[in-house]
Short mmCIF file of C-alpha atoms and ligand atoms in Angstrom, two decimals:
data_model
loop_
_atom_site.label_atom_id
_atom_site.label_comp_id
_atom_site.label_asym_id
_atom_site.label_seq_id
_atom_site.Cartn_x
_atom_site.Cartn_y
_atom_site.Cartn_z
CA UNK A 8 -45.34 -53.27 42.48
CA UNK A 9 -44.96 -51.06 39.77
CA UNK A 10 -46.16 -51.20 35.81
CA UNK A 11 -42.22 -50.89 35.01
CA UNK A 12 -41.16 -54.13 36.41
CA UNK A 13 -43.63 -56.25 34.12
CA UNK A 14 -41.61 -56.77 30.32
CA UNK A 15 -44.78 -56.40 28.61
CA UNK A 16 -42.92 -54.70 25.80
CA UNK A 17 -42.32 -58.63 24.42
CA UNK A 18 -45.90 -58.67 23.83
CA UNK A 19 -46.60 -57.83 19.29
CA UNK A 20 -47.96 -54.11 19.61
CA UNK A 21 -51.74 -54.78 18.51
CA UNK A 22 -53.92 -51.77 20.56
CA UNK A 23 -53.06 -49.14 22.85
CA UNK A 24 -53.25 -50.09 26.70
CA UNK A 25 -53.33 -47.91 29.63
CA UNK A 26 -49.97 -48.74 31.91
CA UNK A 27 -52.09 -51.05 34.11
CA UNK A 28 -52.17 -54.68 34.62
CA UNK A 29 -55.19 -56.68 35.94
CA UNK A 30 -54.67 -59.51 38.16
CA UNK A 31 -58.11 -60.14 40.30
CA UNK A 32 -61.57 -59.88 39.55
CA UNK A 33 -64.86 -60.81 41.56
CA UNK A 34 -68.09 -60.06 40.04
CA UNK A 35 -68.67 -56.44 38.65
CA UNK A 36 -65.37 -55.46 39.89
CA UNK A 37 -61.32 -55.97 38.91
CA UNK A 38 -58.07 -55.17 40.88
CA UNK A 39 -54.89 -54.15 39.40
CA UNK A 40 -51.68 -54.81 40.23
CA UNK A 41 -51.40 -51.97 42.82
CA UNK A 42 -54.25 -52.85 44.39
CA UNK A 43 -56.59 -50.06 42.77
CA UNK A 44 -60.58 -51.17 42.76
CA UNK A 45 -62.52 -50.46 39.53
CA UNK A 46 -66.05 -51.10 38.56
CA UNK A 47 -66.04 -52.94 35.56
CA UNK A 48 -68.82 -52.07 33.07
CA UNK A 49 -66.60 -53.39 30.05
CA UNK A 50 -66.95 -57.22 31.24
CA UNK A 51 -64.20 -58.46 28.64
CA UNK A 52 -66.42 -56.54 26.28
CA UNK A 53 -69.26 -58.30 26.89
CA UNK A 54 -68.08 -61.34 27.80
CA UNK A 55 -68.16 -62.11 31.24
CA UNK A 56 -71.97 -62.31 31.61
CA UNK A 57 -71.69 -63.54 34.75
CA UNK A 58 -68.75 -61.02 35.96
CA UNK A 59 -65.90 -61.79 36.57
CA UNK A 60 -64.55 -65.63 38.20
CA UNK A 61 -68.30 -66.65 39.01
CA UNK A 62 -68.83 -69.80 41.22
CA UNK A 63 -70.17 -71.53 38.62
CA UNK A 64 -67.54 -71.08 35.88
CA UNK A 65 -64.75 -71.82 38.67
CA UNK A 66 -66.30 -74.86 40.24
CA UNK A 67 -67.17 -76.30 36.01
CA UNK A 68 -63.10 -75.61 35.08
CA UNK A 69 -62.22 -77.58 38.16
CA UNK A 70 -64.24 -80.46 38.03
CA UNK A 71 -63.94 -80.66 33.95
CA UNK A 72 -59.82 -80.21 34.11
CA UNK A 73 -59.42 -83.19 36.44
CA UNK A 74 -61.98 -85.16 34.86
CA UNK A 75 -60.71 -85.03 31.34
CA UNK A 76 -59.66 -82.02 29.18
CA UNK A 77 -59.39 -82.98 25.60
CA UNK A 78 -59.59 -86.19 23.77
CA UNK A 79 -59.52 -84.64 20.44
CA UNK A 80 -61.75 -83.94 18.29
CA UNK A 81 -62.15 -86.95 16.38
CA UNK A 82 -64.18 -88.21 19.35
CA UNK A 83 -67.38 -87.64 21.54
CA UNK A 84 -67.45 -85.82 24.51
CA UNK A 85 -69.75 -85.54 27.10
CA UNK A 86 -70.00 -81.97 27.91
CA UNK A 87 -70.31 -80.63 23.70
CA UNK A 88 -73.03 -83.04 23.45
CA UNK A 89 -74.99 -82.01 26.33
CA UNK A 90 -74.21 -77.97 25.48
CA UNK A 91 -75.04 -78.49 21.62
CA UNK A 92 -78.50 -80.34 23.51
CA UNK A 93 -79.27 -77.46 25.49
CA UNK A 94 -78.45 -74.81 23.04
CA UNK A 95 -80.75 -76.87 19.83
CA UNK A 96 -83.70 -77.05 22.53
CA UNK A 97 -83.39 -73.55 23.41
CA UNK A 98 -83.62 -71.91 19.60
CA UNK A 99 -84.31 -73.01 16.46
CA UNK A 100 -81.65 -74.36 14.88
CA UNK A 101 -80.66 -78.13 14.85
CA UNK A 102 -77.03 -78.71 14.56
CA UNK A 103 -74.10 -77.32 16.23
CA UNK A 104 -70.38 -76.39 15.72
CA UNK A 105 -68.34 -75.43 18.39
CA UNK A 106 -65.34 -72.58 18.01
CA UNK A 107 -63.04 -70.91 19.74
CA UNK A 108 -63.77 -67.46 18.76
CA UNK A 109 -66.79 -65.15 17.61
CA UNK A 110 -64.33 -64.83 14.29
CA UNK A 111 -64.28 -68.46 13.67
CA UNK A 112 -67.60 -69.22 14.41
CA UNK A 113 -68.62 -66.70 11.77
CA UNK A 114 -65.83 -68.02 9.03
CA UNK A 115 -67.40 -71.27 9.97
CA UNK A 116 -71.10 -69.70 9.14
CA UNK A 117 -70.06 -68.55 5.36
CA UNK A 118 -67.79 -71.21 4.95
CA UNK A 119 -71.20 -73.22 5.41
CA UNK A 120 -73.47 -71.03 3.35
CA UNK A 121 -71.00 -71.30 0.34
CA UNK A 122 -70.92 -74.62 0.77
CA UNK A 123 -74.94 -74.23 0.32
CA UNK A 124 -74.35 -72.42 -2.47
CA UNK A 125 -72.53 -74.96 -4.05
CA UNK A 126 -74.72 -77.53 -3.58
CA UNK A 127 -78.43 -75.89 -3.68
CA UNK A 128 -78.19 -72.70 -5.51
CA UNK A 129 -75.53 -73.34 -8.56
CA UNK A 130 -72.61 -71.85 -7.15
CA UNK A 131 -73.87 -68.89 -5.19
CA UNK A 132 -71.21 -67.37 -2.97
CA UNK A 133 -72.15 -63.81 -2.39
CA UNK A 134 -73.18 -62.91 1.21
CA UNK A 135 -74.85 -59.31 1.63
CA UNK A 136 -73.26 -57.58 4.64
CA UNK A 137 -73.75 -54.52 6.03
CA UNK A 138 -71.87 -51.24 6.61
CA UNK A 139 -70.98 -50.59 10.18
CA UNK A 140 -70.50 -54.25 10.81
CA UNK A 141 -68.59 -56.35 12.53
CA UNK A 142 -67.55 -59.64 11.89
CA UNK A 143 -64.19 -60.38 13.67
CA UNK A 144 -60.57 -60.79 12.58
CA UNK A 145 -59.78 -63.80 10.42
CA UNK A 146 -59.39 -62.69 6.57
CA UNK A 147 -62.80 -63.04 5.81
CA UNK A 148 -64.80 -62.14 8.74
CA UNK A 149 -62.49 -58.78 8.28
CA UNK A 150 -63.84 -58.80 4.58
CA UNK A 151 -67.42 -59.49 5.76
CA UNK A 152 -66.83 -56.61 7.98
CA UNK A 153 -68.19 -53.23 7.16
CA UNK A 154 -65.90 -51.28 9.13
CA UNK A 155 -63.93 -47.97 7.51
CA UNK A 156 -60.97 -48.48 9.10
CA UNK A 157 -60.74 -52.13 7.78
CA UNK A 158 -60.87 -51.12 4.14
CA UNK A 159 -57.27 -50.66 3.47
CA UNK A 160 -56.07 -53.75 5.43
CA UNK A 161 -54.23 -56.89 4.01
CA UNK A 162 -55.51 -56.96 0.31
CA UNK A 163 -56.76 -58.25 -1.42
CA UNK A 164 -59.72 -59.26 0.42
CA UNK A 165 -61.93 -62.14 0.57
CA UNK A 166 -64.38 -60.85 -2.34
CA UNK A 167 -67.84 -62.26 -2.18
CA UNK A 168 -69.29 -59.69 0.47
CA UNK A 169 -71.50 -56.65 -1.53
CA UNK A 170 -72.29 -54.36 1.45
CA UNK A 171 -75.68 -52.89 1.87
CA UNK A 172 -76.90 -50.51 4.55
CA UNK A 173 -78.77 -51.42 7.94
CA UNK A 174 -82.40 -50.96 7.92
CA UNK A 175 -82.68 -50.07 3.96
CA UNK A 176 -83.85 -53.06 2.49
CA UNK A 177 -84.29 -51.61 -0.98
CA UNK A 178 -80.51 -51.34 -0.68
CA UNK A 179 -80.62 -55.14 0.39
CA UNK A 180 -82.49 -55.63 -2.89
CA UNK A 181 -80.01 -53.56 -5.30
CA UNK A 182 -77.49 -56.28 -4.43
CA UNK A 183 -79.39 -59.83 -4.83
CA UNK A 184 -78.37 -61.91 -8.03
CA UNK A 185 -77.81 -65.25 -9.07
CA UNK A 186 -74.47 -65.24 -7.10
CA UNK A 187 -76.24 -64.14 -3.90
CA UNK A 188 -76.67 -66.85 -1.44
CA UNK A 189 -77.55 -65.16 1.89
CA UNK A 190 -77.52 -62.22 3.90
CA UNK A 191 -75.91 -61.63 7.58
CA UNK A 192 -76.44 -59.04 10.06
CA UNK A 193 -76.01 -58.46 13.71
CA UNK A 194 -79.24 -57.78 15.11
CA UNK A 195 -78.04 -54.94 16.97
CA UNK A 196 -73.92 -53.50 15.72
CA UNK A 197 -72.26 -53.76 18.59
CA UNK A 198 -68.88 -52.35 17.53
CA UNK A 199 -70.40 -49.64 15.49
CA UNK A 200 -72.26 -47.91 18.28
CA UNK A 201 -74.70 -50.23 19.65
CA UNK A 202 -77.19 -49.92 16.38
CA UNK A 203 -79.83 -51.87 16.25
CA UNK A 204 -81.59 -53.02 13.24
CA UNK A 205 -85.12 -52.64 13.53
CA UNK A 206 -87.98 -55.45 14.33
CA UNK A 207 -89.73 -54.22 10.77
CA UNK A 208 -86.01 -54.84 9.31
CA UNK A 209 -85.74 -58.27 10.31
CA UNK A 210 -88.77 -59.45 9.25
CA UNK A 211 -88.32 -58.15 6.14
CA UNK A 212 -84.87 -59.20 5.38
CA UNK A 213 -86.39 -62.66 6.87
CA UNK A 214 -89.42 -62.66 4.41
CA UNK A 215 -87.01 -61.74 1.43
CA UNK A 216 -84.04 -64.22 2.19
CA UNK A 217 -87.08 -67.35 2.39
CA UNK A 218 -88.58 -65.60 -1.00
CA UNK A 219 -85.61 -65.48 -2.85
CA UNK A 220 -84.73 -69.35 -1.35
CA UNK A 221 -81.38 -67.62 0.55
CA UNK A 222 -79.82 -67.83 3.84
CA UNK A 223 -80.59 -65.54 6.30
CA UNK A 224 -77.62 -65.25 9.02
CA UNK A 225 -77.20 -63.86 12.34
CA UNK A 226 -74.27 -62.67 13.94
CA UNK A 227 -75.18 -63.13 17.84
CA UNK A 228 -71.70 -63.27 18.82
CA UNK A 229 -72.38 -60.12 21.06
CA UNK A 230 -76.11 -59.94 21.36
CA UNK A 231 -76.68 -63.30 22.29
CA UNK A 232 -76.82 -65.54 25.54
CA UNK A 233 -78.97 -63.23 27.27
CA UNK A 234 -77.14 -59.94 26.70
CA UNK A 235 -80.46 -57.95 24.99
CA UNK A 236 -82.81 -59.59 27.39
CA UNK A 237 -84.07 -62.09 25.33
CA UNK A 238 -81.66 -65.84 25.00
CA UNK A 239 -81.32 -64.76 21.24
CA UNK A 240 -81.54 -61.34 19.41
CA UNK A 241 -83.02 -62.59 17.00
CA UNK A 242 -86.61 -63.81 19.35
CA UNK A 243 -87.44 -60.75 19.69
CA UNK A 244 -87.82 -59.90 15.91
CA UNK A 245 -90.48 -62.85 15.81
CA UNK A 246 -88.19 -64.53 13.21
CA UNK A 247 -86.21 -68.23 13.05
CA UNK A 248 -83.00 -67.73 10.67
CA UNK A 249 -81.42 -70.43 9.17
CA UNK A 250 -77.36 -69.50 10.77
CA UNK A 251 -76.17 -68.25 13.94
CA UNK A 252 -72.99 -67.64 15.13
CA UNK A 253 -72.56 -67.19 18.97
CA UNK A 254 -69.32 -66.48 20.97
CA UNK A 255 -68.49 -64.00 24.04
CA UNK A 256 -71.05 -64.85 26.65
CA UNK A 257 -71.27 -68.29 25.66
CA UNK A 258 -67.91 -68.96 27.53
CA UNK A 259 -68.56 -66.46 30.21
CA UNK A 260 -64.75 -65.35 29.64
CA UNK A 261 -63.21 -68.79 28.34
CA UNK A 262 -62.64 -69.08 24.49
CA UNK A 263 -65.71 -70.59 23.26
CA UNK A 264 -67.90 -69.80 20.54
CA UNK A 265 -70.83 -71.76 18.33
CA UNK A 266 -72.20 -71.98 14.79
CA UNK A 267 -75.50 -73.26 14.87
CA UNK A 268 -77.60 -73.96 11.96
CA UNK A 269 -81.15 -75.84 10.64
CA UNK A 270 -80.83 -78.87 9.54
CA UNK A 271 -81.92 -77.86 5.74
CA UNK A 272 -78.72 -76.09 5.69
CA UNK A 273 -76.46 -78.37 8.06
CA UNK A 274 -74.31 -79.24 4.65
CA UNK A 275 -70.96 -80.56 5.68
CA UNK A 276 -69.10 -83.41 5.25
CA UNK A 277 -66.36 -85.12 7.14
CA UNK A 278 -63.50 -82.99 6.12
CA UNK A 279 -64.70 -79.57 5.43
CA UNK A 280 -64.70 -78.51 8.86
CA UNK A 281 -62.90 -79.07 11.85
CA UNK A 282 -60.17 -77.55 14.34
CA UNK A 283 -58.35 -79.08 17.06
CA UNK A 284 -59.63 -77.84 20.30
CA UNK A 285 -63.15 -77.11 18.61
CA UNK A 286 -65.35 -78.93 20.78
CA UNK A 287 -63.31 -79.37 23.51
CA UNK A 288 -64.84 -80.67 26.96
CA UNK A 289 -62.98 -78.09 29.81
CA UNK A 290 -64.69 -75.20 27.48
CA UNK A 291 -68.12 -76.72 26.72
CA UNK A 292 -68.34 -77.56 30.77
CA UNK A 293 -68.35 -73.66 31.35
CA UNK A 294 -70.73 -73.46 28.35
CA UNK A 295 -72.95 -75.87 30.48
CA UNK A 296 -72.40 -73.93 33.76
CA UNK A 297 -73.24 -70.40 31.77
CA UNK A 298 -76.13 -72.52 30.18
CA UNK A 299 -77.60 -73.36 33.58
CA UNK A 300 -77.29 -70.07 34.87
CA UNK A 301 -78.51 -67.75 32.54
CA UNK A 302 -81.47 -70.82 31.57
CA UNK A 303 -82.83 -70.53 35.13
CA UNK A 304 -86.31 -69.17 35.55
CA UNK A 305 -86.08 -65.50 36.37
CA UNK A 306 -82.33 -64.48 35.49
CA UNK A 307 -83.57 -62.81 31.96
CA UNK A 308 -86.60 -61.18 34.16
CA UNK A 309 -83.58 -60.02 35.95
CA UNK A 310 -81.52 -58.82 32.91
CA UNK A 311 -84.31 -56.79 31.34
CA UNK A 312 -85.20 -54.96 34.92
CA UNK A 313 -81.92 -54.15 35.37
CA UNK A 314 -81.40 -53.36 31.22
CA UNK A 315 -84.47 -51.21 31.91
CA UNK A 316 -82.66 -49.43 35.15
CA UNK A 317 -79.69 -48.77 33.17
CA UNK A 318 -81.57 -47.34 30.20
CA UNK A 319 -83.65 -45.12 32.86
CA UNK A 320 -80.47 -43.69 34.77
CA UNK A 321 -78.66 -43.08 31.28
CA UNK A 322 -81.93 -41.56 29.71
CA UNK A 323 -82.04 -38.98 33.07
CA UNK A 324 -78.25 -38.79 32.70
CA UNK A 325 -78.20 -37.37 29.42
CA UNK A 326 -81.46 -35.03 29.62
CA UNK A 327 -79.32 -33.40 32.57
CA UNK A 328 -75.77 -32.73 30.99
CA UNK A 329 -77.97 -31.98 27.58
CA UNK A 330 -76.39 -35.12 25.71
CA UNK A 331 -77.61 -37.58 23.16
CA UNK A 332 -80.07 -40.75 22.63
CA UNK A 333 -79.96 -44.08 24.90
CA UNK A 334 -79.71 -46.82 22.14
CA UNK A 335 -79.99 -50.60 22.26
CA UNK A 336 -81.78 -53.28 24.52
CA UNK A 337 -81.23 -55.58 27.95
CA UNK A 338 -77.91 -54.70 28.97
CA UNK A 339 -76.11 -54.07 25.61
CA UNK A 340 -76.91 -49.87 25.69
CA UNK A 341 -75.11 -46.65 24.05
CA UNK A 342 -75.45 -43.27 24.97
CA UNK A 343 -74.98 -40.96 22.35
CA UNK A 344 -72.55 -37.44 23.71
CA UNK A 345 -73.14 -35.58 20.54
CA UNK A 346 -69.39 -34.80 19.91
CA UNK A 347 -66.17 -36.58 19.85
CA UNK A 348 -65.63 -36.63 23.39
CA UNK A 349 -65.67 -40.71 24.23
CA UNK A 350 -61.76 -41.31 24.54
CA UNK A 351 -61.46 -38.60 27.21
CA UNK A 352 -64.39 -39.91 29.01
CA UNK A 353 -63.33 -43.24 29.00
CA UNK A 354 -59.88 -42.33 30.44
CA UNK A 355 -61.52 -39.81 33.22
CA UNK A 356 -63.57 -42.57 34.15
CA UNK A 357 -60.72 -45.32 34.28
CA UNK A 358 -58.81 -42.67 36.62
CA UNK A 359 -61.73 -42.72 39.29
CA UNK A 360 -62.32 -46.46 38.77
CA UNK A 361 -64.60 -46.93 36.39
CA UNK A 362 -64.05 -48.96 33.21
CA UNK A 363 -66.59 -48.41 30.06
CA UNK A 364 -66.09 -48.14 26.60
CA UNK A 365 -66.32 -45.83 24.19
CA UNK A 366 -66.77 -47.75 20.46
CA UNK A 367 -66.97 -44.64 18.52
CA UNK A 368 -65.67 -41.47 19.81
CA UNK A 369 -69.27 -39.38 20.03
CA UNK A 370 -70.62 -42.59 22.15
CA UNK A 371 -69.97 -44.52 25.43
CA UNK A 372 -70.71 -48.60 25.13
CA UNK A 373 -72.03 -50.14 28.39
CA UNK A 374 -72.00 -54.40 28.75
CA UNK A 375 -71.71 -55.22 32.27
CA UNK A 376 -72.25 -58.48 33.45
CA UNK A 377 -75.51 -59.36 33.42
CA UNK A 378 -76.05 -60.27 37.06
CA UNK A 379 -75.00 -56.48 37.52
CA UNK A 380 -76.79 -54.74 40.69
CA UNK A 381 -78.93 -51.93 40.39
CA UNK A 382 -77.38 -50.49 43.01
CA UNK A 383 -73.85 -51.37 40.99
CA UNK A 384 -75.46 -49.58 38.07
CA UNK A 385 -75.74 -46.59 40.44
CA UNK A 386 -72.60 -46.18 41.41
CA UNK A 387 -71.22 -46.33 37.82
CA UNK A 388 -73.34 -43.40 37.34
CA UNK A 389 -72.11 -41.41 39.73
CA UNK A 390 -68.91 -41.48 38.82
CA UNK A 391 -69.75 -41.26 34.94
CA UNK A 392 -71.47 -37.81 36.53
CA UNK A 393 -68.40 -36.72 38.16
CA UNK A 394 -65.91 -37.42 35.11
CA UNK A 395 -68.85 -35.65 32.59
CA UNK A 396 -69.22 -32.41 34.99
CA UNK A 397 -66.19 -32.52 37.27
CA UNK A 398 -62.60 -31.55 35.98
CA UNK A 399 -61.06 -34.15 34.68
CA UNK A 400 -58.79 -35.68 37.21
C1 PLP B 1738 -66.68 -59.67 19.13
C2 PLP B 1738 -67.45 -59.95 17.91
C3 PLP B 1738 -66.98 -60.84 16.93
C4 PLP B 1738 -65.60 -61.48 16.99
O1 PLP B 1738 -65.51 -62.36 18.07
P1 PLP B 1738 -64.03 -62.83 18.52
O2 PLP B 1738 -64.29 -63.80 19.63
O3 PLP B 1738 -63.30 -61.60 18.96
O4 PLP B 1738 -63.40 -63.46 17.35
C5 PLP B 1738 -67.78 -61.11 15.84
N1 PLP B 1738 -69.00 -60.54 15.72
C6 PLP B 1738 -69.49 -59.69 16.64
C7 PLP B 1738 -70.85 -59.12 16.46
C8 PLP B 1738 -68.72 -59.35 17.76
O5 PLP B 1738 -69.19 -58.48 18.66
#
C-alpha cells in the first residue's frame, strides 16, 4: 500500500514527518505500512520503556477496559489508588496527582507552588527556570521553558519564570527575591541535548531552595521511571525535593503522567485542580503493569548494564570516526558529532532502518526501551557505522 492513499493531509501541520506510516510494533522494533523493519531507538521519545505493545501493558488495557474504564473523576478508583501507593512508597513524596501529559503534570506542579506562595510565602510566584529547558506545551510550561525557538511564540507569555543557567548557581542566586517561590530543573535536559546538571548542582540548588524556605522542583517527565538507571533522577543526587512531575515512561506509551509532591506542600483544595480523565482507571492499570515491571528486583541492574553497554559502544564509536563526548546516564545518552550534521544522520539512518534522534543538530539522542538487548544495541551500531562512514543511501 502506498503513503499516497492515506489523506493524512487532514491532519493541522504541527512537525515535519517522513512519508511513512507506522502500523506494528513488537519490542525494540516497528513496521510500516509497506512492511519495512526498523530498529527503534526513539521509543515514542522515551516513552515506551518497555518497547513497543509489551505483554504486560496489553494484557493491563484488556483486563482494565472490560472491567471498568472511567467513572469520573469525582470518584475512587481502584487502580489510581494502588499506582499513587506504589509510586509514594517508592520516593519521597506523599501525595499524588495524576495527568495526562508531561505538560500538564508540570502546569499542575507551578500551579501548586503558586498556590504555596500564596499561602506560605506572601504571594511569591516566581519560579527560577533554566535555559535549555524543557517544560512542554501548554502556555506556561512553554513560558517555563528555556528554549530559543520558543521565545517569539504566542505572547505575551506566562511571566513569573526568571531564567538562570544550568550548573551556575551564583546565577540561581542573582534571581532569588521576595517574589521567588521555587526553582525547577530537569535533572538531566533532555530536549536540549541530553545535559545533565551535575550531582554538586543539585545539592546545592537543594541546600539553597530549604535555606531560603523555597520549593525545589523536578521535572522527571523524561528522566524518570527508570530511564537514568536509578527509579528517580533525582536519587542519585542524594537529595528529596519537595515536587515532581513524571510522564512518558510512566504510561509505557498510554497518556499518563503524575505530579507528586510532600505533604508540607500538598496545598490544594477541592476546586483548584482537577481534569476529566485525570485519574482515570484503564491508564493507571498500565501505570500498575509498568510499575510492576520496572519495580522487579534486577530490571534497573539490567538498565544500567545495558546504559553502561551503550555508553561503551558510543564512547568506541566516536574515538573511531574522531567525533564528540558520550553525555548522560542509564539509557537516556547523547553523542556529541561536533558539527551540524544530526538531521542527515537521522534520515541516513531511518533509510537503512534505524530510527534515533537527533535533538540538536551537532548531537544524536538515544532512549530505547529499556529492556533493550545488548545485542539490539549492537546492531543499532552497526548501522549508525554504516550511515556515519558509508555514502549516504
Ligand atoms: C516530554 C517532556 C515534557 C512534556 O511532556 P508531554 O507529555 O509531551 O506534555 C515535559 N518535560 C520534559 C523534561 C519532557 O521531556
Amino acid at each position: 500500500m502506498g503513503f499516497e492513499q492515506f489523506p493524512a493531509g487532514a491532519l493541522m501541520n504541527i512537525t515535519t514527518r517522513p512519508e511513512l506510516i507506522f502500523v506494528r510494533g513488537q519490542g525494540s522494533w516497528l513496521w510500516d505500512h509497506e512492511g519495512r523493519r526498523y530498529l527503534d531507538f526513539v521509543q515514542g521519545w522515551a516513552v515506551n520503556c518497555l518497547g513497543h505493545s509489551p505483554q504486560p501493558i496489553a494484557d493491563a488495557l484488556a483486563v482494565q477496559a472490560h472491567r471498568l474504564i472511567t467513572p469520573s473523576p469525582a470518584f475512587y478508583n481502584e487502580p489510581s489508588i494502588r499506582l499513587a501507593d506504589w509510586l509514594v512508597r517508592h520516593s519521597c513524596f506523599d501525595r499524588v496527582f495524576f495527568t495526562n501529559s508531561g505538560a500538564e503534570a508540570n502546569e499542575g506542579a507551578i500551579k501548586l507552588a503558586r498556590k504555596y506562595g500564596a499561602r506560605h510565602r506572601e504571594g511569591a510566584y516566581e519560579i527560577i527556570t533554566f535555559d535549555g529547558a524543557f517544560h512542554g506545551r501548554t502556555l506556561a510550561t512553554m513560558s517555563a521553558s528555556g528554549k530559543k525557538q520558543f521565545d517569539a511564540l504566542f505572547e505575551p507569555k506566562v511571566p513569573g519564570f526568571p531564567r538562570a543557567r544550568l550548573n551556575d548557581l551564583a546565577s540561581v542566586e542573582a534571581l532569588l527575591g521576595p517574589r521567588t517561590v521555587g526553582v525547577m530543573l530537569e535533572p538531566i535536559q533532555g530536549e536540549a541535548g541530553v545535559w545533565p546538571a551535575t550531582v554538586q548542582f543539585l545539592r546545592d540548588l537543594r541546600a539553597l531552595t530549604a535555606e531560603r524556605g523555597i520549593l525545589l522542583i523536578v521535572d522527571e517527565v523524561q528522566t524518570g521511571m527508570g530511564r537514568t538507571g536509578d527509579l528517580f533522577g533525582y536519587e542519585h543526587a542524594g537529595i528529596e525535593p519537595d515536587i515532581m512531575s513524571l510522564g512518558k515512561g510512566i504510561g509505557g506509551g498510554v497518556p499518563l503522567g503524575a505530579m507528586l509532591a510532600r505533604e508540607s506542600v500538598s496545598c490544594f483544595e477541592p476546586g483548584d485542580q482537577g481534569g476529566t480523565y485525570n485519574g482515570n482507571p484503564l491508564m493507571c492499570a498500565v501505570g500498575l503493569a509498568v510499575a510492576g515491571s520496572i519495580g522487579a528486583p534486577e530490571f534497573l541492574d539490567g538498565v544500567r548494564r545495558t546504559g553502561e553497554h551503550l555508553r561503551g559502544r558510543l564512547e568506541a564509536f566516536s574515538r573511531a570516526q574522531h567525533l564528540g563526548e558520550v553525555r548522560g546516564r542509564g539509557l537516556l545518552l547523547a553523542l556529541d558529532l561536533g558539527q551540524p550534521i544530526g538531521g542527515r544522520i537521522v534520515d541516513a539512518a531511518r533509510a537503512r532502518g534505524l530510527l534515533i534522534n537527533s535533538p540538536r543538530p551537532e548531537c544524536l539522542r538515544f532512549m530505547p526501551a529499556l529492556n533493550v538487548t545488548h545485542e539490539e544495541v549492537d546492531a543499532m551500531i552497526e548501522i549508525l557505522a554504516a550511515c556515519v562512514t558509508g555514502p549516504a543511501s
